[in-house]
mmCIF file with all atom_site columns, C-alpha atoms in Angstrom:
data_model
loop_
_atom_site.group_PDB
_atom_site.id
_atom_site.type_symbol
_atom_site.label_atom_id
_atom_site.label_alt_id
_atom_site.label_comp_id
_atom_site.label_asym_id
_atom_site.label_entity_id
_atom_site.label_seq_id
_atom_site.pdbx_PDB_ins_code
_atom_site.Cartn_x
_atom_site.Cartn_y
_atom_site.Cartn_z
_atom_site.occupancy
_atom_site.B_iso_or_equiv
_atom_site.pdbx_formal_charge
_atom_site.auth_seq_id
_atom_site.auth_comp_id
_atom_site.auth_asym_id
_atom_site.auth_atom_id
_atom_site.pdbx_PDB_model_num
ATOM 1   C CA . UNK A 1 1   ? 108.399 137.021 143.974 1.00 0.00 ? 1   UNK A CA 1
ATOM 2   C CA . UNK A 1 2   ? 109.715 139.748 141.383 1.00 0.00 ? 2   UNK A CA 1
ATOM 3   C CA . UNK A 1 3   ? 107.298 140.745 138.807 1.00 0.00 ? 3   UNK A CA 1
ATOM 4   C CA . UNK A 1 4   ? 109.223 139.550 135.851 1.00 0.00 ? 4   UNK A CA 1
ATOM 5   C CA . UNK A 1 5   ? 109.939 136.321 137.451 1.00 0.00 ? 5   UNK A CA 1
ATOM 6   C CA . UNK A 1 6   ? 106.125 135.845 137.977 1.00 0.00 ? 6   UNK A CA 1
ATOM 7   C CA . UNK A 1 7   ? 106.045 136.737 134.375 1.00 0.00 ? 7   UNK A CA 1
ATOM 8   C CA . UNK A 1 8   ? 108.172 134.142 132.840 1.00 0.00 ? 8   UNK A CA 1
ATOM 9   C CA . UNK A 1 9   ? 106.532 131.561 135.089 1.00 0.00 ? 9   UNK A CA 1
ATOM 10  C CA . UNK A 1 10  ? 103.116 132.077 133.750 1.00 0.00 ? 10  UNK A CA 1
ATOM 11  C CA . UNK A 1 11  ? 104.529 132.266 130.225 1.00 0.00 ? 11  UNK A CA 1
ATOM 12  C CA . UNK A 1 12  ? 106.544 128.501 131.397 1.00 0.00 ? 12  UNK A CA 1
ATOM 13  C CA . UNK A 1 13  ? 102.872 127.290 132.448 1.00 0.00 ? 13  UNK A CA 1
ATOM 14  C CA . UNK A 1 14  ? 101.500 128.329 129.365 1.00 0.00 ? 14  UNK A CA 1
ATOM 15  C CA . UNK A 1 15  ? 103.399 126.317 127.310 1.00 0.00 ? 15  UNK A CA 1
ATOM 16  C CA . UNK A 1 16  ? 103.233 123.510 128.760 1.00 0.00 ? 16  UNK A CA 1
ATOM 17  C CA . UNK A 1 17  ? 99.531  123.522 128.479 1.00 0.00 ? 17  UNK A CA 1
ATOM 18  C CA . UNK A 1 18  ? 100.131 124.305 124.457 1.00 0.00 ? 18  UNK A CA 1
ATOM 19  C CA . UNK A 1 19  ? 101.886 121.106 124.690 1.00 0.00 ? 19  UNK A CA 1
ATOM 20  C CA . UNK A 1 20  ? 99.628  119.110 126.815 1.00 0.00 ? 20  UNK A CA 1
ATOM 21  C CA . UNK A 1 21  ? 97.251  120.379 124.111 1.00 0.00 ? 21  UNK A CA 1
ATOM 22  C CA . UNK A 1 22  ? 98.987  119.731 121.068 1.00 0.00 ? 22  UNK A CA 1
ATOM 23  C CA . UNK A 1 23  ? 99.398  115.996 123.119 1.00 0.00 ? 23  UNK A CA 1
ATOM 24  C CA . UNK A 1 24  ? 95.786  115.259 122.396 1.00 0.00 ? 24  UNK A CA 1
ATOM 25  C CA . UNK A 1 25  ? 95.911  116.312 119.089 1.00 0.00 ? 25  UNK A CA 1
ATOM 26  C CA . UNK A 1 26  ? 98.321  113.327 118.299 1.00 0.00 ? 26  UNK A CA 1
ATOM 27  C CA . UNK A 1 27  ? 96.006  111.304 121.285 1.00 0.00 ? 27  UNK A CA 1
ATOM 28  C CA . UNK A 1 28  ? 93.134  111.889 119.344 1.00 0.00 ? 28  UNK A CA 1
ATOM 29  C CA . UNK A 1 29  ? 94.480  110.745 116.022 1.00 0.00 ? 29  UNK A CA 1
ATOM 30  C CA . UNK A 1 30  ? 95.517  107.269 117.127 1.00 0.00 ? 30  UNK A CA 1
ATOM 31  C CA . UNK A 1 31  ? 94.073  104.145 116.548 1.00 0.00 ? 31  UNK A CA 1
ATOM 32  C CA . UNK A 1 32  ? 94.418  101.032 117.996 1.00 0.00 ? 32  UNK A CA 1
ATOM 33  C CA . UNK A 1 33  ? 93.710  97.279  115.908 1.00 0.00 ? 33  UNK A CA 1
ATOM 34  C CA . UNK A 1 34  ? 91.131  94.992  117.240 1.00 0.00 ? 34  UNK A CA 1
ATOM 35  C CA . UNK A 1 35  ? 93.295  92.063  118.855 1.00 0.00 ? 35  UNK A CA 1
ATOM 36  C CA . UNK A 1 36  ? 91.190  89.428  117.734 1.00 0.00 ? 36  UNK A CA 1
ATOM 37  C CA . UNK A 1 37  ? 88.472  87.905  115.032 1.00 0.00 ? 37  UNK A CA 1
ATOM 38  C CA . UNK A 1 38  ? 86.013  87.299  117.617 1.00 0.00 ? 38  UNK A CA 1
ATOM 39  C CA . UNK A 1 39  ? 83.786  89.757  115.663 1.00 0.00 ? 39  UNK A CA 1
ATOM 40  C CA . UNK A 1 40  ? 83.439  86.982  112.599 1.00 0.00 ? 40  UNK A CA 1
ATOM 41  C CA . UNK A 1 41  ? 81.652  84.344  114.405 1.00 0.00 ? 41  UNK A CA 1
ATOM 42  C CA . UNK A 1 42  ? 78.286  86.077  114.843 1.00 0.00 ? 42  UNK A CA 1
ATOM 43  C CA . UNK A 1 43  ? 78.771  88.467  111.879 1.00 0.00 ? 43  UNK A CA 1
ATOM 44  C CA . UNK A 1 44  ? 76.100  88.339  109.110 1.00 0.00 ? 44  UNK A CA 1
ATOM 45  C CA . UNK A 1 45  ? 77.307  86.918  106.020 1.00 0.00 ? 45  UNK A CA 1
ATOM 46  C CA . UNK A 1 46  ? 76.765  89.904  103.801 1.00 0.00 ? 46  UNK A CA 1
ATOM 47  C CA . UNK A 1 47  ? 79.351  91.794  106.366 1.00 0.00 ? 47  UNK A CA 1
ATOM 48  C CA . UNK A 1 48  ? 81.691  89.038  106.185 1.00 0.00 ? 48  UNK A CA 1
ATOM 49  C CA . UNK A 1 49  ? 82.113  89.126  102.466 1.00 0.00 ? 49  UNK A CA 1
ATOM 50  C CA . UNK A 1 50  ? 82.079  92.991  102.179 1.00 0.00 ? 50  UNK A CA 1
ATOM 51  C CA . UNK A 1 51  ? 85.157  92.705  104.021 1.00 0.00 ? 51  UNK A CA 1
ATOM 52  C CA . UNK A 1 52  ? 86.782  89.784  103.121 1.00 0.00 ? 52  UNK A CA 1
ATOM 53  C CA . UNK A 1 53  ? 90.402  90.726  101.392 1.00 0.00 ? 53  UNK A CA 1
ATOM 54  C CA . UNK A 1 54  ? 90.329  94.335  102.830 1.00 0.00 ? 54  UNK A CA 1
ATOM 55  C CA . UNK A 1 55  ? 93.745  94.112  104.182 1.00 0.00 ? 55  UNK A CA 1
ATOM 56  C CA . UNK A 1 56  ? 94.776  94.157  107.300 1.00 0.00 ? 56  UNK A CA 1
ATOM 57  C CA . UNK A 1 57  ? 91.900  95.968  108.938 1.00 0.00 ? 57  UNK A CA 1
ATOM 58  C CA . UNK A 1 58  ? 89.764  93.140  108.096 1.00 0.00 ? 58  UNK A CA 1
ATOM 59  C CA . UNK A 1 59  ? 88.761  91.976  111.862 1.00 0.00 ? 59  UNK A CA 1
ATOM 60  C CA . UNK A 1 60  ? 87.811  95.882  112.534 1.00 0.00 ? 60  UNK A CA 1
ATOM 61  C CA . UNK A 1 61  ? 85.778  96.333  108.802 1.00 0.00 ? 61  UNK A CA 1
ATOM 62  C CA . UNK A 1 62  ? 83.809  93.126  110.057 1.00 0.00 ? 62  UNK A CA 1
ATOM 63  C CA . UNK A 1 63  ? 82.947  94.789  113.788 1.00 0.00 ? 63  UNK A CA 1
ATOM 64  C CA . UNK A 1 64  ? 82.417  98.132  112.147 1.00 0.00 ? 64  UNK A CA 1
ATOM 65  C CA . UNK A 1 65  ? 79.692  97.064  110.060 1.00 0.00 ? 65  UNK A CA 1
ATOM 66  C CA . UNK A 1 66  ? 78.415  94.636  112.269 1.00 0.00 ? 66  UNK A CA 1
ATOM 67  C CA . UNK A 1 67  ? 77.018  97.669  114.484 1.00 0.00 ? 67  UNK A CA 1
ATOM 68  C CA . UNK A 1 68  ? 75.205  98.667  111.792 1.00 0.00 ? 68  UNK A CA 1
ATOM 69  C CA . UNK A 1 69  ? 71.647  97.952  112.158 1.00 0.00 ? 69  UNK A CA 1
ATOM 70  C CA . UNK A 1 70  ? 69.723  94.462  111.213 1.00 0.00 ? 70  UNK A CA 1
ATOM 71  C CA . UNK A 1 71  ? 68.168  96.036  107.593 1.00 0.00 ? 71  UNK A CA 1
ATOM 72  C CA . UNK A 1 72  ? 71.375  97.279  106.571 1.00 0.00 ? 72  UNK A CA 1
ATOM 73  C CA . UNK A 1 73  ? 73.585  94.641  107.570 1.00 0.00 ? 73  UNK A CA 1
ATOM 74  C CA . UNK A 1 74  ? 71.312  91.863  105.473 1.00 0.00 ? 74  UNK A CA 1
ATOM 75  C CA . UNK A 1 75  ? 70.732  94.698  102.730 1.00 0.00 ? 75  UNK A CA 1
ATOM 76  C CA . UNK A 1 76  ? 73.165  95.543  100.236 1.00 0.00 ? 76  UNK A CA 1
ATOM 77  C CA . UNK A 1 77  ? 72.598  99.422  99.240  1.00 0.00 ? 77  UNK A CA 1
ATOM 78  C CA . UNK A 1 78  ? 71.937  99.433  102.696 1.00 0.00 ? 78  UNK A CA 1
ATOM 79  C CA . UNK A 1 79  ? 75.685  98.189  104.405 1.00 0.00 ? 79  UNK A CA 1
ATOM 80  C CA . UNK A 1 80  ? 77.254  100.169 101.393 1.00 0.00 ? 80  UNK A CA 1
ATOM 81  C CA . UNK A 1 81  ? 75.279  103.409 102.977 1.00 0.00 ? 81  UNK A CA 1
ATOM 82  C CA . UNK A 1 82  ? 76.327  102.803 105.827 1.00 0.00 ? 82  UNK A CA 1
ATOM 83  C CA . UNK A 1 83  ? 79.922  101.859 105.220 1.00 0.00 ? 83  UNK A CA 1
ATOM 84  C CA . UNK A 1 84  ? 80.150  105.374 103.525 1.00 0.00 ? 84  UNK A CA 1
ATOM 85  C CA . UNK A 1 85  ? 78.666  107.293 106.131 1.00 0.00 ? 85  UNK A CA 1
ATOM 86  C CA . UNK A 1 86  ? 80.728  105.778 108.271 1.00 0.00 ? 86  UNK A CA 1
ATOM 87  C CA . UNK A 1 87  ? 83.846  107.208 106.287 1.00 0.00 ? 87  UNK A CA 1
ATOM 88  C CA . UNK A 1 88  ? 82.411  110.494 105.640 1.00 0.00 ? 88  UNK A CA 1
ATOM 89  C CA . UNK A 1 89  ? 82.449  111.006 109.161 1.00 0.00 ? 89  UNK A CA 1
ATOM 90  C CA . UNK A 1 90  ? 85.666  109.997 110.333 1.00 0.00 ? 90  UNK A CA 1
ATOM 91  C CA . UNK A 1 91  ? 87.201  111.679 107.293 1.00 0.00 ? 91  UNK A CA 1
ATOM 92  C CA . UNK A 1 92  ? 85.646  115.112 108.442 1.00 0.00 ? 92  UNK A CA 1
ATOM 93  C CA . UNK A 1 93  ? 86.713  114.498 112.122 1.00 0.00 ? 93  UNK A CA 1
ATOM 94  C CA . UNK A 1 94  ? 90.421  113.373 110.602 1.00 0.00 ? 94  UNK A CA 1
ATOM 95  C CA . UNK A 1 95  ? 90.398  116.913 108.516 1.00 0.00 ? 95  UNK A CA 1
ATOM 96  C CA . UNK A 1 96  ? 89.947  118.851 111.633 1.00 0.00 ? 96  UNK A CA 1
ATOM 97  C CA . UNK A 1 97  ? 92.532  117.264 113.849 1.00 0.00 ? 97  UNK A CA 1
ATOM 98  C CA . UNK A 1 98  ? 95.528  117.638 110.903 1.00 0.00 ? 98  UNK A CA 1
ATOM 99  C CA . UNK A 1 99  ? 94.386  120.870 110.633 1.00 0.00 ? 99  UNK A CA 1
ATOM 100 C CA . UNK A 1 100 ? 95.035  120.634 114.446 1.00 0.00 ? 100 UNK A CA 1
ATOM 101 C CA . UNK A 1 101 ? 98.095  118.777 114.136 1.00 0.00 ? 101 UNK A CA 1
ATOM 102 C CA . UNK A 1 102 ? 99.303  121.469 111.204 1.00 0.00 ? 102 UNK A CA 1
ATOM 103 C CA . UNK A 1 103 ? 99.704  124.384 113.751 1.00 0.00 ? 103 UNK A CA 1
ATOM 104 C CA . UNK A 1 104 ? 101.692 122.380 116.266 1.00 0.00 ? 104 UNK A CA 1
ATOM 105 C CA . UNK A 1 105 ? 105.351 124.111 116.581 1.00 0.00 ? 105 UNK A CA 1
ATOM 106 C CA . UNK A 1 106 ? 108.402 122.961 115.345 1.00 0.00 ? 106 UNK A CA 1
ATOM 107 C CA . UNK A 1 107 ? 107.132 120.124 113.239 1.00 0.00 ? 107 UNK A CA 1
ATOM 108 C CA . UNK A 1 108 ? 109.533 118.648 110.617 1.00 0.00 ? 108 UNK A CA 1
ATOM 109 C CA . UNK A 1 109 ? 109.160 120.875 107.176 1.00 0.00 ? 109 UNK A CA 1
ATOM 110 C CA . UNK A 1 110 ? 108.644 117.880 104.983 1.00 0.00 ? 110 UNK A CA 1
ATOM 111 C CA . UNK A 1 111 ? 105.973 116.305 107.905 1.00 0.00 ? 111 UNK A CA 1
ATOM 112 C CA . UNK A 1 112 ? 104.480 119.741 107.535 1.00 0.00 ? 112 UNK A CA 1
ATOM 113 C CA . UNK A 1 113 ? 104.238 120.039 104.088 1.00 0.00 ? 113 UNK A CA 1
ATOM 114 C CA . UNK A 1 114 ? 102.579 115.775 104.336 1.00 0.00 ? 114 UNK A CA 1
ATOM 115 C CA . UNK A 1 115 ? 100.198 116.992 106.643 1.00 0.00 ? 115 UNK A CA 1
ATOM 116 C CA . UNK A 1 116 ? 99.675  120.204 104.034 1.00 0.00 ? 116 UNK A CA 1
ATOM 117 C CA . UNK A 1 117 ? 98.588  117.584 100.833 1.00 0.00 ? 117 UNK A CA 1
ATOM 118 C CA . UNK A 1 118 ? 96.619  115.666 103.390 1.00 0.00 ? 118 UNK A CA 1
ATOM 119 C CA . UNK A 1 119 ? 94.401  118.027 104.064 1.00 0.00 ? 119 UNK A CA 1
ATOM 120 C CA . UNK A 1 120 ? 94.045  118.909 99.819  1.00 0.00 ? 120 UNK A CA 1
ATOM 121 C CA . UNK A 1 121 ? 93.237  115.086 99.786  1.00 0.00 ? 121 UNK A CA 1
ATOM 122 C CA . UNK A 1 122 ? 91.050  115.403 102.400 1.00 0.00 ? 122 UNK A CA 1
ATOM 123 C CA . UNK A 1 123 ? 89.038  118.661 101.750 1.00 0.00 ? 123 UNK A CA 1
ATOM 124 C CA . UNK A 1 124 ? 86.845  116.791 98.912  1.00 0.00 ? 124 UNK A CA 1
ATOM 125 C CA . UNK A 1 125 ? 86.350  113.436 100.279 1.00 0.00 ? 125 UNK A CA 1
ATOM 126 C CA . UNK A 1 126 ? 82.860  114.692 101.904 1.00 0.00 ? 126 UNK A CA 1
ATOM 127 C CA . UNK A 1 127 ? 81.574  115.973 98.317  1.00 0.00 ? 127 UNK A CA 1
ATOM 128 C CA . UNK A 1 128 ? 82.901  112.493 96.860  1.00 0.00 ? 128 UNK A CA 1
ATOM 129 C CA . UNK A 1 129 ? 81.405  110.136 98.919  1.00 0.00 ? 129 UNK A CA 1
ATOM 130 C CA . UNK A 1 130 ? 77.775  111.849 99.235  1.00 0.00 ? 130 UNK A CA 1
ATOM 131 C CA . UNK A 1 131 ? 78.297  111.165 94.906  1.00 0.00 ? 131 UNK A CA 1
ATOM 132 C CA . UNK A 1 132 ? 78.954  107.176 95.744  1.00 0.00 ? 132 UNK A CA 1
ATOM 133 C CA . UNK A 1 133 ? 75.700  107.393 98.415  1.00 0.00 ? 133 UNK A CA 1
ATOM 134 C CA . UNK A 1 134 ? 73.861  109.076 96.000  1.00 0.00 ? 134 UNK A CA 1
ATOM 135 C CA . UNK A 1 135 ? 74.546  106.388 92.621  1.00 0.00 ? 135 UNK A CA 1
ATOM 136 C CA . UNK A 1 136 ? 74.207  103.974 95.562  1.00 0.00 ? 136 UNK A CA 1
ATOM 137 C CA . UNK A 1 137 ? 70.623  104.998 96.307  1.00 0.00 ? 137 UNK A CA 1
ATOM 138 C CA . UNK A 1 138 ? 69.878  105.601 92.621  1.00 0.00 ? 138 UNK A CA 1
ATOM 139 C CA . UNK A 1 139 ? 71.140  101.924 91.886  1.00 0.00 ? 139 UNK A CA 1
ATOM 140 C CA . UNK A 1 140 ? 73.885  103.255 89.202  1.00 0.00 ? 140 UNK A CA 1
ATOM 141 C CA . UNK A 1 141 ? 76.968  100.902 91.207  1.00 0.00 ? 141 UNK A CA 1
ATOM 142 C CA . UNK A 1 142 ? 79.335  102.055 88.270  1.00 0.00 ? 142 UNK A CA 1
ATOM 143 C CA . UNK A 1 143 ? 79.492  105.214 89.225  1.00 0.00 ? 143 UNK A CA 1
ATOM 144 C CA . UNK A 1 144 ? 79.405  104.922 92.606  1.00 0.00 ? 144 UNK A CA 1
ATOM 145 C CA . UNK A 1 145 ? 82.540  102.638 92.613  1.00 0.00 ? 145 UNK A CA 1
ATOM 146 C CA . UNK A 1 146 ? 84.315  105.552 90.426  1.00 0.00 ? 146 UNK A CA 1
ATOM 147 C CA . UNK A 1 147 ? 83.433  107.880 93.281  1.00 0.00 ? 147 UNK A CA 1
ATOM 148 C CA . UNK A 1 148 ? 84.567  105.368 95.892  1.00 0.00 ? 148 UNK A CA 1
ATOM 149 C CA . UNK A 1 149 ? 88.086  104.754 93.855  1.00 0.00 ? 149 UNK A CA 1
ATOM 150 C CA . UNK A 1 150 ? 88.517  108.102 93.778  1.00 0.00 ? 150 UNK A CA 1
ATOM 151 C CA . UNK A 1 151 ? 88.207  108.299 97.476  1.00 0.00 ? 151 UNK A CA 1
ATOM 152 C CA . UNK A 1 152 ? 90.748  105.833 98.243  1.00 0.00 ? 152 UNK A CA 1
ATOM 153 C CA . UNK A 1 153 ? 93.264  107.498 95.345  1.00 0.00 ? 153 UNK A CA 1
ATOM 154 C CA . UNK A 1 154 ? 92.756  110.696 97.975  1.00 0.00 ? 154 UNK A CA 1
ATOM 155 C CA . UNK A 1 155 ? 93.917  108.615 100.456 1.00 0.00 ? 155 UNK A CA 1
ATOM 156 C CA . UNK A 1 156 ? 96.320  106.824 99.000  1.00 0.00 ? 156 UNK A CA 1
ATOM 157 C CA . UNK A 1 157 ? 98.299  110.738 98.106  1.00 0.00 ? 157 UNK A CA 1
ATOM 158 C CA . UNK A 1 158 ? 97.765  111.753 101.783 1.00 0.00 ? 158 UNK A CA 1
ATOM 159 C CA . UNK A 1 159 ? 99.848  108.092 102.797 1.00 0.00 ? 159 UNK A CA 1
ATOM 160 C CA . UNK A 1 160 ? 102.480 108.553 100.133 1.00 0.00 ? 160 UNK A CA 1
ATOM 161 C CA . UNK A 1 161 ? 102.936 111.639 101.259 1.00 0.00 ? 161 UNK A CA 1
ATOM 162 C CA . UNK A 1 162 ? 103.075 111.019 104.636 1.00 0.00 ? 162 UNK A CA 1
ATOM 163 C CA . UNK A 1 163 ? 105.531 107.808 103.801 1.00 0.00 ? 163 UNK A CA 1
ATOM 164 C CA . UNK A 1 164 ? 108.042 110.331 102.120 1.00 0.00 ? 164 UNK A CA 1
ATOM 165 C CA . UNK A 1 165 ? 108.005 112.490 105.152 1.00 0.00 ? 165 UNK A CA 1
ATOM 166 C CA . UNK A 1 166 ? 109.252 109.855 107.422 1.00 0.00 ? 166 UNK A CA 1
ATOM 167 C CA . UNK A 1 167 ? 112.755 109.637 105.486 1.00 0.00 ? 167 UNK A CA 1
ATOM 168 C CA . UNK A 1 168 ? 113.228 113.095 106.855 1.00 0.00 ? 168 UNK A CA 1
ATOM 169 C CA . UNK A 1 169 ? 116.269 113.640 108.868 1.00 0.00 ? 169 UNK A CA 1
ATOM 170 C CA . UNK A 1 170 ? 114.677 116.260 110.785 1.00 0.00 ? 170 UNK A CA 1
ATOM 171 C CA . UNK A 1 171 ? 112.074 114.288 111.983 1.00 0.00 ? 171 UNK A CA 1
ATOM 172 C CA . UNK A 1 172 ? 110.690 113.780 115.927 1.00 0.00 ? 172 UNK A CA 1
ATOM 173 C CA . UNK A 1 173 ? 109.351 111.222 117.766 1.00 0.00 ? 173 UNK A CA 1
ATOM 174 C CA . UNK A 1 174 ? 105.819 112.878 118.158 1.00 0.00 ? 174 UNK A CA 1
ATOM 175 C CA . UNK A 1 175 ? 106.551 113.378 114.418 1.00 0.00 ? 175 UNK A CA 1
ATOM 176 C CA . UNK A 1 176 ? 106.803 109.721 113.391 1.00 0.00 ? 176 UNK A CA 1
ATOM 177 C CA . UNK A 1 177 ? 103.989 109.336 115.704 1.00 0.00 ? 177 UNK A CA 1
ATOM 178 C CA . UNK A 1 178 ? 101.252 111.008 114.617 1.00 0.00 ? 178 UNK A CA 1
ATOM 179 C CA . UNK A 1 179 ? 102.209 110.077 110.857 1.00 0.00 ? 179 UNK A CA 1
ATOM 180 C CA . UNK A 1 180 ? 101.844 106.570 112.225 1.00 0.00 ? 180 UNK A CA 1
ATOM 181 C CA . UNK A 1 181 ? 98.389  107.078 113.304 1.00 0.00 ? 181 UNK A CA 1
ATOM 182 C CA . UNK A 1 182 ? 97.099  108.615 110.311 1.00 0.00 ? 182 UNK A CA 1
ATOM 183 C CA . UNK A 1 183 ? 98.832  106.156 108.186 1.00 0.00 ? 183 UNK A CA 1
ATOM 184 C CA . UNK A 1 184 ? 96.479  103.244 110.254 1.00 0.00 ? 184 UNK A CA 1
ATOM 185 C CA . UNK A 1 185 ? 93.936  105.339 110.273 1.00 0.00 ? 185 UNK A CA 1
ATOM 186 C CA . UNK A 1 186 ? 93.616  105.952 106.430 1.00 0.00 ? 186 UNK A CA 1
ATOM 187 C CA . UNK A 1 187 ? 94.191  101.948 105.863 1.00 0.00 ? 187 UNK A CA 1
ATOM 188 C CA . UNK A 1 188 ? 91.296  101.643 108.326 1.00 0.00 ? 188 UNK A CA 1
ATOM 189 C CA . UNK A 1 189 ? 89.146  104.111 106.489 1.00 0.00 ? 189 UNK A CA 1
ATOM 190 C CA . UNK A 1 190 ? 90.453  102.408 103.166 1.00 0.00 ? 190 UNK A CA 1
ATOM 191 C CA . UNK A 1 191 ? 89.489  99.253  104.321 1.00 0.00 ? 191 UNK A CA 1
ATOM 192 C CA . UNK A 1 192 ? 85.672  100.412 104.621 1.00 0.00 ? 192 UNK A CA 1
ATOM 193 C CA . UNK A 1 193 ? 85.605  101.976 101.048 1.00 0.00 ? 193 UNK A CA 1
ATOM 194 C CA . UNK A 1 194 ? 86.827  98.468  99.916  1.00 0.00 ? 194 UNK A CA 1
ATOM 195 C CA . UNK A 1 195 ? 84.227  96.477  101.537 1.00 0.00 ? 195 UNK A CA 1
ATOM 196 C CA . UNK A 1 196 ? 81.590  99.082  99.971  1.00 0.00 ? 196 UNK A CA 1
ATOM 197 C CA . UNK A 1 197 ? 83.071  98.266  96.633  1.00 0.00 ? 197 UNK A CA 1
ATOM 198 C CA . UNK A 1 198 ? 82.895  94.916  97.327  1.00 0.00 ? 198 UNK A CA 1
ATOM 199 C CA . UNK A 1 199 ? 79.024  95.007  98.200  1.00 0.00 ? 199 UNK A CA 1
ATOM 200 C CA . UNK A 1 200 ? 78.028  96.397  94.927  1.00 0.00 ? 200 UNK A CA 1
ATOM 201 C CA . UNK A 1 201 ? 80.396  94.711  92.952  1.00 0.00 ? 201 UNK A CA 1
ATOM 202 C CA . UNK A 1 202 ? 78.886  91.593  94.339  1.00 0.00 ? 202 UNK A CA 1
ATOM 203 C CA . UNK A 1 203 ? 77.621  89.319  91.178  1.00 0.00 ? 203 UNK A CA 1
ATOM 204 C CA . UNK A 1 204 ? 73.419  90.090  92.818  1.00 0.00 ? 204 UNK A CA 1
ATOM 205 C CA . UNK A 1 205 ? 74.134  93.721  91.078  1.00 0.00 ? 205 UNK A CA 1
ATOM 206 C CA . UNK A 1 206 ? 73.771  94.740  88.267  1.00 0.00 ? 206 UNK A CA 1
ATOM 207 C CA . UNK A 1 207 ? 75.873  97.937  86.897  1.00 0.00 ? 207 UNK A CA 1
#
């Protein structure tokens, strides 16, 4: 085989793995809805109301919290804790893979610049939600439901953003794709916040 043919193979087999890389990028970003409510029939009721009216991640806020463990699931600082952990660390694994998803080639400019403000939005959310643990622990719910609205306003820029993008004529499949993941995956995330809000805005607290 001529050198330069051998060359340009090797540099064919190399980008297909760049591809088969960027592939789990957009893999890893998906989510998938639980199919059913099962979840509700043995979940305690404090879970049930924290995520009653969440939207339409309700069925996955009520088995989220339901793995949380028996004293925080019958506690309220205690699900709200949890609740937040539980989007602090999804957020931080979300900011690395569109920071991932940000290098991938040829992406649409406008689905670019989405994933660009995403990642602003995104940046702070670990500094904002250890402030809502914090007044959590400290028993001071108004502030830590300023902290968690100001979480899901993040959010909310990162899916307008990502909304606008999609009216892009330049736009790809993998494109519409990935913003469709991270569009379920922030109502997901936003579902969570909610159902903290809704545990210490619960009438047994006082503010």
């Amino acid at each position: 085989m001529p050198y330069r043919l051998f060359l340009v193979l090797i540099g064919v087999c190399a980008a297909a793995v760049a591809v088969a890389a960027d592939e789990q990028h957009l893999l890893r970003l998906s989510f998938r809805p639980a199919s059913s409510n099962q979840a509700s029939k043995s979940a305690e009721p404090l879970v049930l109301s924290a995520c009653r009216g969440v939207g339409k991640f309700e069925s996955e806020c009520i088995s989220t919290l339901q793995s949380a463990s028996k004293s925080q699931k019958t506690d309220a600082n205690g699900l709200a804790f949890f609740a937040l952990k539980y989007v602090e660390d999804h957020a931080a694994n979300l900011t690395m893979d569109i920071a991932k998803a940000g290098t991938i080639p040829n992406l649409d400019p406008m689905f670019q610049a989405a994933l660009s403000e995403c990642m602003d939005q995104y940046t702070p959310l670990g500094d904002l939600i250890e402030d809502a643990i914090n007044a959590v622990l400290a028993n001071a719910y108004g502030d830590a439901k300023t902290f968690i609205d100001a979480t899901i306003s993040n959010i909310d820029v990162c899916d307008t953003k990502l909304r606008s993008s999609s009216n892009s004529h330049g736009k790809t499949a993998p494109d519409v794709q990935l913003a469709a993941n991270m569009n379920g995956y922030n109502c997901f995330l936003k579902s969570l916040l909610s159902a903290a809000n809704n545990v210490i805005n619960s009438p047994s607290k006082s503010h």
